[in-house]
Amino acid sequence: MGTGTAGTDWQAWQQSWDRQQEWYMPDREERFRVMLDMVEATVGPTPRVLDLACGTGSITDRLLRRFPDARSTGVDLDPALLTIARGSFAGDDRVTFVTADLTAPDWTGALPHTEYDAVLTATALHWLRSGPLATLYGQLARLVRDGGVLMNADRMIDRTTPRINAAERAHRHAVMDRAKEGGAVDWAEWWALAAADPALAGPTARRFEIYGGHADGETPSLQWHAETLRSAGFGEARAVWSSPSDGLLLALK
């Protein structure tokens, strides 16, 4: 892993993505730690994992550092983030990356396995509207083995508490503003840097052809996720971690 054949330091790009994401989520590492705690608790330290909407491979990186005998399939559609992921994990036979559109009805056919111990995803599925997300949960229920798990860490908003939500959001944005004054790089600035790098300029251009600008989908509540996952075929589902703005939901098959 590390520097690619063209001299690009893919590890540095992966780390810069992590720093950019931490500007939005200062407790990002804590949710990853709890996610992996629950992987170990439910399916053990040698899981076959589907890293869903994997981006640069942030979950896979932490998974393999903690569980060296794990295996991971990373799936995403973003050509720029997948370029970083493939460069970072080049030569590691524990990892496979797949390009697929999670809204396509047959996307699971591109995967190397038909069954996984755990499906893990973070800060990604809010791109989907609730209808396509419910469909995706149904597809994932068929990929997770009996006794296996799905975990989704993302923004999950309880619409019944608008004043609490407003106070949390104001405080979070004040903290982000102070970090920005200290030099933190936001999402748009990070993509501008990627577009300026010769190794990422082409994949970044293709990425924006696919997605356009950043557009949020929906951020339904933890309760909605839990109910939808149970309807999809999971036996149990509940939060195993939460922050004032985000949640980590675990569904057990």
Coordinates of N, CA and C in Angstrom, one line a residue:
M1 N 0.8 -1.2 0.0 CA 0.0 0.0 0.0 C 0.9 1.2 0.0
G2 N 0.3 2.4 -0.3 CA 1.1 3.6 -0.2 C 1.2 4.3 -1.6
T3 N 2.4 4.6 -2.0 CA 2.6 5.4 -3.2 C 2.3 4.5 -4.4
G4 N 1.6 5.0 -5.4 CA 1.3 4.3 -6.6 C 2.3 4.4 -7.6
T5 N 2.1 3.7 -8.8 CA 3.2 3.6 -9.8 C 3.5 5.0 -10.4
A6 N 2.5 5.9 -10.4 CA 2.7 7.2 -10.9 C 3.3 8.2 -9.9
G7 N 3.7 7.7 -8.7 CA 4.3 8.5 -7.7 C 3.3 9.2 -6.8
T8 N 2.0 8.9 -6.9 CA 0.9 9.5 -6.1 C 0.9 8.8 -4.7
D9 N 0.9 9.6 -3.7 CA 0.8 9.1 -2.3 C -0.7 8.9 -2.0
W10 N -1.2 7.7 -2.3 CA -2.6 7.4 -2.1 C -3.0 7.4 -0.6
Q11 N -2.1 7.0 0.2 CA -2.3 7.1 1.7 C -2.6 8.5 2.1
A12 N -1.8 9.4 1.6 CA -2.0 10.8 2.0 C -3.3 11.3 1.5
W13 N -3.8 10.9 0.3 CA -5.1 11.3 -0.1 C -6.2 10.7 0.8
Q14 N -6.0 9.5 1.2 CA -7.0 8.9 2.0 C -7.1 9.6 3.4
Q15 N -5.9 9.9 3.9 CA -5.9 10.7 5.2 C -6.5 12.1 5.1
S16 N -6.2 12.7 3.9 CA -6.8 14.0 3.7 C -8.3 14.0 3.6
W17 N -8.9 12.9 3.1 CA -10.3 12.7 3.0 C -10.8 12.5 4.5
D18 N -10.1 11.7 5.3 CA -10.5 11.5 6.7 C -10.6 12.9 7.4
R19 N -9.5 13.7 7.2 CA -9.5 15.0 7.9 C -10.7 15.9 7.5
Q20 N -11.0 15.9 6.2 CA -12.1 16.7 5.7 C -13.4 16.2 6.3
Q21 N -13.6 14.9 6.4 CA -14.8 14.3 6.9 C -14.9 14.6 8.4
E22 N -13.8 14.6 9.1 CA -13.8 14.9 10.5 C -14.2 16.4 10.8
W23 N -14.1 17.3 9.9 CA -14.5 18.6 10.1 C -16.0 18.6 10.3
Y24 N -16.7 17.8 9.5 CA -18.2 17.7 9.7 C -18.6 16.8 10.9
M25 N -17.7 15.8 11.2 CA -18.0 14.8 12.2 C -16.8 14.6 13.1
P26 N -16.7 15.4 14.2 CA -15.5 15.3 15.0 C -15.5 14.0 15.8
D27 N -16.6 13.3 15.9 CA -16.7 12.0 16.6 C -16.7 10.8 15.6
R28 N -16.1 11.0 14.4 CA -16.1 10.0 13.4 C -15.4 8.7 13.8
E29 N -14.3 8.9 14.5 CA -13.5 7.7 14.9 C -14.2 6.9 16.0
E30 N -15.0 7.6 16.8 CA -15.7 6.9 17.9 C -16.8 6.0 17.2
R31 N -17.5 6.5 16.2 CA -18.5 5.6 15.6 C -17.8 4.4 14.9
F32 N -16.7 4.6 14.3 CA -16.0 3.5 13.7 C -15.6 2.5 14.8
R33 N -15.1 3.0 15.9 CA -14.7 2.1 17.0 C -15.9 1.2 17.5
V34 N -17.0 1.9 17.7 CA -18.2 1.1 18.2 C -18.7 0.2 17.1
M35 N -18.6 0.6 15.8 CA -19.0 -0.3 14.7 C -18.2 -1.6 14.8
L36 N -16.9 -1.4 14.9 CA -16.0 -2.6 14.9 C -16.1 -3.4 16.2
D37 N -16.4 -2.7 17.3 CA -16.8 -3.5 18.6 C -17.9 -4.4 18.3
M38 N -18.9 -3.9 17.6 CA -20.1 -4.7 17.4 C -19.9 -5.8 16.3
V39 N -19.0 -5.5 15.4 CA -18.7 -6.6 14.5 C -18.1 -7.8 15.2
E40 N -17.1 -7.4 16.1 CA -16.5 -8.5 16.9 C -17.5 -9.2 17.8
A41 N -18.4 -8.4 18.4 CA -19.4 -9.0 19.3 C -20.4 -9.9 18.6
T42 N -20.7 -9.6 17.4 CA -21.8 -10.4 16.7 C -21.3 -11.4 15.8
V43 N -20.2 -11.2 15.0 CA -19.7 -12.1 14.0 C -18.3 -12.5 14.2
G44 N -17.6 -11.9 15.2 CA -16.2 -12.4 15.4 C -15.2 -11.6 14.7
P45 N -13.9 -11.9 14.9 CA -12.8 -11.1 14.4 C -12.3 -11.5 13.0
T46 N -12.9 -12.4 12.3 CA -12.5 -12.8 11.0 C -13.6 -12.7 10.0
P47 N -14.3 -11.6 9.9 CA -15.5 -11.5 9.1 C -15.3 -11.3 7.6
R48 N -16.2 -11.7 6.8 CA -16.3 -11.3 5.4 C -17.2 -10.0 5.4
V49 N -16.7 -8.9 5.0 CA -17.4 -7.6 5.1 C -17.7 -7.0 3.8
L50 N -18.9 -6.5 3.6 CA -19.2 -5.6 2.5 C -19.2 -4.2 3.0
D51 N -18.2 -3.4 2.5 CA -18.0 -2.0 2.8 C -18.8 -1.2 1.8
L52 N -20.0 -0.9 2.2 CA -21.0 -0.3 1.2 C -20.9 1.2 1.1
A53 N -20.8 1.6 -0.2 CA -20.5 3.0 -0.5 C -19.2 3.4 0.2
C54 N -18.2 2.6 -0.2 CA -16.9 2.6 0.6 C -16.1 3.9 0.5
G55 N -16.3 4.7 -0.6 CA -15.5 5.9 -0.7 C -14.0 5.5 -0.9
T56 N -13.2 6.1 -0.1 CA -11.7 5.9 -0.1 C -11.3 4.6 0.7
G57 N -12.3 3.9 1.3 CA -12.0 2.7 2.0 C -11.8 3.0 3.5
S58 N -12.4 4.0 4.1 CA -12.2 4.4 5.5 C -12.5 3.2 6.4
I59 N -13.7 2.6 6.2 CA -14.1 1.5 7.0 C -13.1 0.3 6.9
T60 N -12.8 0.0 5.6 CA -11.9 -1.2 5.3 C -10.6 -1.0 6.0
D61 N -10.1 0.2 5.9 CA -8.8 0.5 6.6 C -8.8 0.2 8.0
R62 N -9.8 0.7 8.7 CA -9.9 0.5 10.2 C -10.2 -1.0 10.5
L63 N -11.1 -1.6 9.7 CA -11.4 -3.0 9.8 C -10.1 -3.9 9.8
L64 N -9.3 -3.7 8.8 CA -8.1 -4.6 8.6 C -7.0 -4.2 9.7
R65 N -6.9 -3.0 10.1 CA -6.0 -2.7 11.2 C -6.4 -3.4 12.5
R66 N -7.6 -3.5 12.7 CA -8.1 -4.1 14.0 C -8.2 -5.7 13.8
F67 N -8.7 -6.1 12.6 CA -8.9 -7.5 12.4 C -8.1 -8.0 11.2
P68 N -6.8 -8.3 11.3 CA -6.0 -8.6 10.1 C -6.4 -9.7 9.3
D69 N -7.2 -10.6 9.9 CA -7.7 -11.8 9.1 C -9.1 -11.6 8.5
A70 N -9.6 -10.4 8.6 CA -10.9 -10.1 7.9 C -10.7 -10.0 6.4
R71 N -11.8 -10.0 5.7 CA -11.8 -9.8 4.3 C -12.9 -8.7 3.9
S72 N -12.6 -7.9 2.9 CA -13.5 -6.8 2.6 C -13.8 -6.7 1.1
T73 N -15.0 -6.4 0.8 CA -15.4 -6.0 -0.6 C -15.9 -4.6 -0.5
G74 N -15.2 -3.7 -1.1 CA -15.7 -2.3 -1.1 C -16.4 -2.0 -2.4
V75 N -17.6 -1.4 -2.3 CA -18.4 -1.1 -3.5 C -18.8 0.4 -3.5
D76 N -18.6 1.0 -4.6 CA -19.0 2.4 -4.8 C -19.1 2.7 -6.2
L77 N -19.6 3.9 -6.5 CA -19.8 4.4 -7.9 C -18.8 5.5 -8.2
D78 N -18.3 6.1 -7.2 CA -17.5 7.4 -7.4 C -16.1 7.0 -7.9
P79 N -15.7 7.4 -9.1 CA -14.4 7.0 -9.7 C -13.2 7.6 -9.0
A80 N -13.4 8.8 -8.5 CA -12.3 9.4 -7.8 C -11.9 8.8 -6.5
L81 N -13.0 8.6 -5.7 CA -12.8 8.0 -4.4 C -12.3 6.5 -4.5
L82 N -12.8 5.8 -5.5 CA -12.4 4.4 -5.8 C -10.9 4.4 -6.3
T83 N -10.5 5.4 -7.0 CA -9.1 5.5 -7.4 C -8.2 5.6 -6.2
I84 N -8.6 6.4 -5.2 CA -7.8 6.5 -4.0 C -7.8 5.2 -3.2
A85 N -9.0 4.6 -3.2 CA -9.1 3.3 -2.4 C -8.3 2.2 -3.1
R86 N -8.4 2.1 -4.4 CA -7.6 1.0 -5.1 C -6.1 1.3 -5.0
G87 N -5.7 2.6 -5.0 CA -4.3 2.9 -4.8 C -3.8 2.6 -3.4
S88 N -4.6 2.9 -2.4 CA -4.2 2.7 -1.0 C -4.1 1.2 -0.7
F89 N -4.9 0.4 -1.3 CA -4.9 -1.0 -0.9 C -4.3 -1.9 -2.0
A90 N -3.6 -1.3 -2.9 CA -3.0 -2.1 -4.0 C -2.1 -3.2 -3.5
G91 N -2.3 -4.4 -3.9 CA -1.5 -5.5 -3.5 C -2.0 -6.3 -2.3
D92 N -3.0 -5.8 -1.7 CA -3.6 -6.4 -0.5 C -4.7 -7.4 -0.9
D93 N -4.4 -8.7 -0.9 CA -5.4 -9.6 -1.4 C -6.6 -9.8 -0.5
R94 N -6.6 -9.1 0.6 CA -7.8 -9.2 1.5 C -8.9 -8.3 1.1
V95 N -8.6 -7.5 0.1 CA -9.6 -6.4 -0.3 C -9.9 -6.5 -1.8
T96 N -11.2 -6.3 -2.1 CA -11.6 -6.2 -3.5 C -12.5 -5.0 -3.6
F97 N -12.3 -4.3 -4.7 CA -13.2 -3.1 -4.9 C -14.0 -3.3 -6.2
V98 N -15.3 -2.9 -6.1 CA -16.3 -3.1 -7.2 C -16.9 -1.8 -7.5
T99 N -17.0 -1.5 -8.8 CA -17.8 -0.3 -9.2 C -19.2 -0.7 -9.5
A100 N -20.2 -0.1 -8.7 CA -21.6 -0.4 -8.9 C -22.4 0.7 -8.5
D101 N -23.6 0.9 -9.1 CA -24.6 1.9 -8.7 C -25.6 1.2 -7.8
L102 N -25.7 1.6 -6.5 CA -26.5 1.0 -5.6 C -28.0 1.1 -5.9
T103 N -28.4 2.0 -6.8 CA -29.8 2.2 -7.2 C -30.1 1.3 -8.4
A104 N -29.2 0.6 -8.9 CA -29.4 -0.3 -10.1 C -30.0 -1.6 -9.5
P105 N -31.1 -2.2 -10.2 CA -31.7 -3.3 -9.6 C -30.8 -4.6 -9.5
D106 N -29.8 -4.6 -10.3 CA -29.0 -5.8 -10.4 C -27.5 -5.6 -9.8
W107 N -27.3 -4.5 -9.0 CA -26.0 -4.2 -8.6 C -25.3 -5.3 -7.8
T108 N -26.1 -6.1 -7.1 CA -25.4 -7.2 -6.3 C -24.8 -8.2 -7.1
G109 N -25.1 -8.3 -8.4 CA -24.5 -9.3 -9.3 C -23.1 -9.0 -9.6
A110 N -22.6 -7.8 -9.3 CA -21.2 -7.4 -9.5 C -20.3 -7.8 -8.4
L111 N -20.9 -8.3 -7.3 CA -20.1 -8.6 -6.1 C -19.5 -10.0 -6.2
P112 N -18.3 -10.2 -5.6 CA -17.6 -11.5 -5.7 C -18.2 -12.6 -4.8
H113 N -19.1 -12.2 -3.9 CA -19.7 -13.2 -3.0 C -21.2 -12.9 -3.0
T114 N -22.0 -14.0 -2.7 CA -23.4 -13.8 -2.5 C -23.9 -13.7 -1.1
E115 N -22.9 -13.8 -0.1 CA -23.2 -13.8 1.3 C -22.1 -13.1 2.1
Y116 N -22.5 -12.3 3.1 CA -21.5 -11.6 3.9 C -21.9 -11.7 5.3
D117 N -20.9 -11.7 6.2 CA -21.1 -11.7 7.6 C -21.6 -10.4 8.1
A118 N -21.1 -9.3 7.5 CA -21.4 -7.9 7.9 C -21.4 -7.0 6.7
V119 N -22.4 -6.1 6.7 CA -22.5 -5.0 5.7 C -22.3 -3.8 6.6
L120 N -21.3 -3.0 6.2 CA -21.0 -1.8 7.0 C -21.0 -0.5 6.1
T121 N -21.6 0.5 6.6 CA -21.6 1.8 5.8 C -21.7 3.0 6.7
A122 N -21.1 4.1 6.3 CA -21.1 5.3 7.1 C -21.1 6.5 6.2
T123 N -22.0 7.4 6.6 CA -22.0 8.8 6.0 C -22.2 8.7 4.5
A124 N -23.1 7.8 4.1 CA -23.2 7.6 2.6 C -24.7 7.5 2.2
L125 N -25.5 6.7 2.9 CA -26.8 6.4 2.4 C -27.8 7.6 2.5
H126 N -27.4 8.7 3.2 CA -28.2 9.9 3.1 C -28.3 10.5 1.7
W127 N -27.5 10.0 0.8 CA -27.6 10.4 -0.6 C -28.9 9.9 -1.2
L128 N -29.5 8.8 -0.6 CA -30.6 8.2 -1.2 C -31.9 8.7 -0.6
R129 N -33.0 8.8 -1.4 CA -34.3 9.1 -0.9 C -34.8 7.8 -0.2
S130 N -35.8 8.0 0.6 CA -36.3 6.9 1.5 C -36.8 5.7 0.7
G131 N -37.4 5.9 -0.5 CA -37.9 4.8 -1.3 C -36.8 3.9 -1.8
P132 N -35.8 4.5 -2.5 CA -34.6 3.7 -2.9 C -33.9 3.1 -1.8
L133 N -33.8 3.8 -0.6 CA -33.1 3.2 0.5 C -33.8 2.0 1.1
A134 N -35.1 2.0 1.1 CA -35.9 0.9 1.6 C -35.7 -0.3 0.6
T135 N -35.6 0.0 -0.7 CA -35.3 -1.1 -1.6 C -33.9 -1.7 -1.4
L136 N -33.0 -0.8 -1.2 CA -31.6 -1.2 -0.9 C -31.5 -2.1 0.3
Y137 N -32.2 -1.7 1.4 CA -32.2 -2.5 2.6 C -32.8 -3.9 2.3
G138 N -33.8 -4.1 1.5 CA -34.3 -5.4 1.1 C -33.2 -6.2 0.4
Q139 N -32.5 -5.6 -0.5 CA -31.4 -6.3 -1.2 C -30.3 -6.7 -0.3
L140 N -30.0 -5.9 0.7 CA -28.9 -6.2 1.7 C -29.4 -7.3 2.6
A141 N -30.6 -7.4 2.9 CA -31.1 -8.4 3.8 C -30.9 -9.8 3.1
R142 N -30.9 -9.9 1.8 CA -30.6 -11.1 1.1 C -29.1 -11.4 1.1
L143 N -28.3 -10.4 1.3 CA -26.8 -10.6 1.2 C -26.2 -11.0 2.6
V144 N -26.9 -10.6 3.7 CA -26.4 -10.9 5.0 C -26.8 -12.3 5.4
R145 N -25.8 -13.1 5.9 CA -26.1 -14.4 6.3 C -27.0 -14.4 7.6
D146 N -27.6 -15.5 7.9 CA -28.4 -15.6 9.1 C -27.4 -15.4 10.3
G147 N -27.7 -14.6 11.2 CA -26.8 -14.3 12.3 C -25.8 -13.2 12.0
G148 N -25.8 -12.7 10.8 CA -25.0 -11.6 10.4 C -25.6 -10.2 10.7
V149 N -24.9 -9.2 10.3 CA -25.3 -7.8 10.7 C -25.2 -6.9 9.6
L150 N -26.0 -5.8 9.7 CA -25.9 -4.6 8.9 C -25.7 -3.4 9.8
M151 N -24.8 -2.6 9.6 CA -24.6 -1.4 10.4 C -24.5 -0.1 9.5
N152 N -25.3 0.9 9.8 CA -25.3 2.1 9.1 C -25.1 3.3 10.1
A153 N -24.0 4.0 9.9 CA -23.8 5.2 10.7 C -24.0 6.4 9.8
D154 N -24.9 7.3 10.2 CA -25.2 8.4 9.3 C -26.1 9.5 10.1
R155 N -26.3 10.6 9.4 CA -27.2 11.6 10.0 C -28.6 11.0 10.0
M156 N -29.2 11.0 11.2 CA -30.5 10.4 11.4 C -31.3 11.4 12.3
I157 N -32.2 12.1 11.8 CA -32.9 13.2 12.4 C -34.3 12.9 12.9
D158 N -34.5 13.2 14.2 CA -35.8 13.0 14.8 C -36.6 14.3 14.6
R159 N -37.6 14.2 13.7 CA -38.3 15.5 13.4 C -39.3 15.9 14.5
T160 N -39.5 15.1 15.5 CA -40.4 15.4 16.6 C -39.7 16.4 17.6
T161 N -38.4 16.7 17.4 CA -37.7 17.6 18.4 C -37.1 18.7 17.7
P162 N -37.8 19.6 17.1 CA -37.3 20.7 16.3 C -36.4 21.7 17.1
R163 N -36.8 22.0 18.3 CA -35.9 23.0 19.1 C -34.6 22.4 19.4
I164 N -34.6 21.1 19.9 CA -33.3 20.4 20.2 C -32.5 20.4 18.9
N165 N -33.1 20.0 17.8 CA -32.4 19.9 16.5 C -31.7 21.3 16.1
A166 N -32.5 22.3 16.3 CA -32.0 23.7 16.0 C -30.8 24.1 16.9
A167 N -30.9 23.8 18.2 CA -29.8 24.1 19.1 C -28.6 23.3 18.7
E168 N -28.7 22.0 18.5 CA -27.6 21.2 18.1 C -26.9 21.6 16.8
R169 N -27.7 22.0 15.8 CA -27.2 22.4 14.6 C -26.4 23.7 14.7
A170 N -27.0 24.7 15.5 CA -26.3 25.9 15.6 C -25.0 25.7 16.3
H171 N -24.9 24.9 17.4 CA -23.7 24.7 18.1 C -22.7 24.0 17.2
R172 N -23.1 23.0 16.5 CA -22.2 22.2 15.6 C -21.6 23.1 14.5
H173 N -22.4 24.0 13.9 CA -21.9 24.9 12.9 C -21.0 26.0 13.5
A174 N -21.2 26.4 14.7 CA -20.3 27.3 15.3 C -18.9 26.7 15.5
V175 N -18.9 25.4 16.0 CA -17.6 24.7 16.1 C -16.9 24.5 14.8
M176 N -17.7 24.2 13.7 CA -17.2 24.1 12.4 C -16.6 25.4 11.9
D177 N -17.2 26.5 12.2 CA -16.7 27.8 11.7 C -15.4 28.1 12.4
R178 N -15.2 27.8 13.7 CA -14.0 28.0 14.3 C -12.9 27.1 13.7
A179 N -13.2 25.9 13.4 CA -12.2 25.0 12.8 C -11.8 25.5 11.4
K180 N -12.8 26.0 10.7 CA -12.5 26.5 9.4 C -11.5 27.7 9.4
E181 N -11.7 28.5 10.4 CA -10.8 29.7 10.7 C -9.4 29.1 11.0
G182 N -9.3 27.9 11.5 CA -8.0 27.3 11.8 C -7.4 26.6 10.7
G183 N -8.0 26.6 9.5 CA -7.5 26.0 8.3 C -8.1 24.7 7.9
A184 N -9.2 24.3 8.5 CA -9.9 23.0 8.1 C -10.3 23.1 6.6
V185 N -10.2 22.0 5.9 CA -10.6 22.0 4.5 C -12.0 21.4 4.4
D186 N -13.0 22.1 3.7 CA -14.3 21.5 3.6 C -14.5 20.7 2.4
W187 N -15.7 20.2 2.1 CA -15.9 19.2 1.1 C -15.6 19.8 -0.3
A188 N -16.1 21.1 -0.6 CA -15.9 21.7 -1.9 C -14.4 22.0 -2.1
E189 N -13.7 22.4 -1.1 CA -12.3 22.7 -1.2 C -11.5 21.4 -1.5
W190 N -11.9 20.3 -0.8 CA -11.2 19.0 -1.0 C -11.3 18.6 -2.5
W191 N -12.5 18.7 -3.0 CA -12.7 18.3 -4.4 C -12.0 19.2 -5.4
A192 N -11.8 20.5 -5.0 CA -11.0 21.4 -5.9 C -9.5 20.9 -5.9
L193 N -9.0 20.5 -4.7 CA -7.7 20.0 -4.7 C -7.5 18.7 -5.5
A194 N -8.5 17.8 -5.4 CA -8.5 16.6 -6.2 C -8.5 16.9 -7.7
A195 N -9.3 17.8 -8.1 CA -9.4 18.2 -9.5 C -8.1 18.7 -10.0
A196 N -7.3 19.3 -9.1 CA -6.0 19.9 -9.5 C -4.8 18.9 -9.5
D197 N -5.1 17.7 -9.0 CA -4.0 16.7 -9.0 C -4.1 15.9 -10.3
P198 N -3.0 15.8 -11.0 CA -3.0 15.1 -12.3 C -3.5 13.7 -12.2
A199 N -3.2 13.0 -11.1 CA -3.6 11.6 -10.9 C -5.1 11.5 -10.6
L200 N -5.8 12.6 -10.2 CA -7.2 12.5 -9.9 C -8.1 13.4 -10.7
A201 N -7.5 14.2 -11.6 CA -8.3 15.1 -12.4 C -9.3 14.4 -13.2
G202 N -8.9 13.4 -13.9 CA -9.8 12.7 -14.8 C -10.9 12.0 -14.0
P203 N -10.6 11.2 -13.0 CA -11.6 10.6 -12.2 C -12.6 11.6 -11.5
T204 N -12.0 12.7 -11.1 CA -12.8 13.7 -10.5 C -13.8 14.3 -11.4
A205 N -13.4 14.6 -12.7 CA -14.3 15.1 -13.7 C -15.4 14.1 -14.0
R206 N -15.1 12.8 -14.0 CA -16.1 11.8 -14.3 C -17.0 11.7 -13.1
R207 N -16.5 11.9 -11.9 CA -17.3 11.9 -10.7 C -18.4 12.9 -10.7
F208 N -18.1 14.1 -11.1 CA -19.1 15.2 -11.2 C -20.0 15.1 -12.3
E209 N -19.6 14.3 -13.4 CA -20.5 14.0 -14.5 C -21.6 13.1 -13.9
I210 N -21.2 12.2 -13.0 CA -22.2 11.2 -12.5 C -23.1 11.8 -11.5
Y211 N -22.5 12.6 -10.5 CA -23.3 13.0 -9.4 C -23.7 14.5 -9.5
G212 N -23.1 15.3 -10.2 CA -23.3 16.7 -10.2 C -22.8 17.3 -8.9
G213 N -23.3 18.4 -8.4 CA -22.9 18.9 -7.1 C -23.5 18.1 -5.9
H214 N -23.0 18.4 -4.8 CA -23.5 17.7 -3.6 C -25.0 18.0 -3.3
A215 N -25.8 16.9 -3.3 CA -27.2 17.1 -3.0 C -27.7 16.1 -2.0
D216 N -28.1 16.5 -0.8 CA -28.6 15.6 0.2 C -29.8 14.9 -0.2
G217 N -30.0 13.7 0.1 CA -31.2 13.0 -0.1 C -32.1 13.2 1.1
E218 N -32.3 12.2 1.9 CA -33.2 12.3 3.1 C -32.4 11.8 4.3
T219 N -32.8 12.3 5.5 CA -32.2 11.8 6.7 C -33.2 11.4 7.7
P220 N -33.9 10.2 7.4 CA -34.9 9.8 8.3 C -34.4 9.4 9.7
S221 N -35.3 9.2 10.6 CA -35.0 8.9 12.0 C -34.4 7.5 12.2
L222 N -33.8 7.3 13.3 CA -33.3 6.0 13.7 C -34.5 5.0 13.7
Q223 N -35.7 5.5 14.2 CA -36.9 4.6 14.2 C -37.2 4.2 12.9
W224 N -37.2 5.1 11.9 CA -37.5 4.7 10.5 C -36.6 3.6 10.0
H225 N -35.3 3.8 10.2 CA -34.3 2.9 9.7 C -34.6 1.5 10.4
A226 N -34.8 1.5 11.7 CA -35.0 0.2 12.4 C -36.3 -0.5 11.9
E227 N -37.4 0.2 11.7 CA -38.6 -0.4 11.3 C -38.4 -0.9 9.8
T228 N -37.8 -0.1 9.0 CA -37.6 -0.5 7.6 C -36.7 -1.7 7.5
L229 N -35.7 -1.8 8.3 CA -34.8 -3.0 8.3 C -35.5 -4.2 8.8
R230 N -36.3 -4.1 9.8 CA -37.1 -5.2 10.3 C -38.1 -5.7 9.2
S231 N -38.7 -4.8 8.5 CA -39.6 -5.1 7.4 C -38.9 -5.8 6.3
A232 N -37.6 -5.4 6.1 CA -36.8 -6.0 5.0 C -36.4 -7.4 5.3
G233 N -36.5 -7.9 6.6 CA -36.1 -9.2 6.9 C -35.1 -9.4 8.0
F234 N -34.7 -8.3 8.6 CA -33.8 -8.5 9.8 C -34.7 -8.7 11.0
G235 N -34.1 -9.5 11.9 CA -34.9 -9.9 13.1 C -34.9 -8.9 14.2
E236 N -33.8 -8.2 14.4 CA -33.7 -7.1 15.4 C -33.0 -5.9 14.8
A237 N -33.3 -4.7 15.3 CA -32.6 -3.5 14.8 C -32.8 -2.4 15.8
R238 N -31.7 -1.8 16.2 CA -31.7 -0.7 17.1 C -30.4 0.1 17.0
A239 N -30.4 1.3 17.7 CA -29.2 2.1 17.7 C -28.2 1.4 18.7
V240 N -26.9 1.4 18.4 CA -25.9 1.0 19.3 C -25.0 2.1 19.7
W241 N -25.2 3.3 19.1 CA -24.4 4.5 19.4 C -25.1 5.7 18.8
S242 N -25.1 6.8 19.4 CA -25.6 8.0 18.9 C -24.9 9.2 19.4
S243 N -24.9 10.3 18.6 CA -24.4 11.6 19.0 C -25.6 12.5 18.9
P244 N -25.5 13.8 19.2 CA -26.6 14.7 19.1 C -27.2 14.8 17.7
S245 N -26.4 14.5 16.7 CA -26.9 14.6 15.3 C -27.0 13.3 14.6
D246 N -26.1 12.3 14.9 CA -26.0 11.1 14.1 C -26.3 9.9 14.9
G247 N -26.5 8.8 14.2 CA -26.7 7.5 14.9 C -26.0 6.4 14.2
L248 N -25.8 5.3 14.9 CA -25.2 4.1 14.3 C -26.3 3.0 14.6
L249 N -26.9 2.5 13.6 CA -27.9 1.5 13.7 C -27.4 0.1 13.3
L250 N -27.7 -0.9 14.2 CA -27.3 -2.2 13.9 C -28.6 -3.1 13.7
A251 N -28.6 -3.8 12.6 CA -29.6 -4.8 12.3 C -29.1 -6.2 12.3
L252 N -29.7 -7.1 13.0 CA -29.2 -8.5 13.1 C -30.1 -9.4 12.4
K253 N -29.6 -10.2 11.5 CA -30.4 -11.0 10.6 C -30.9 -12.2 11.4

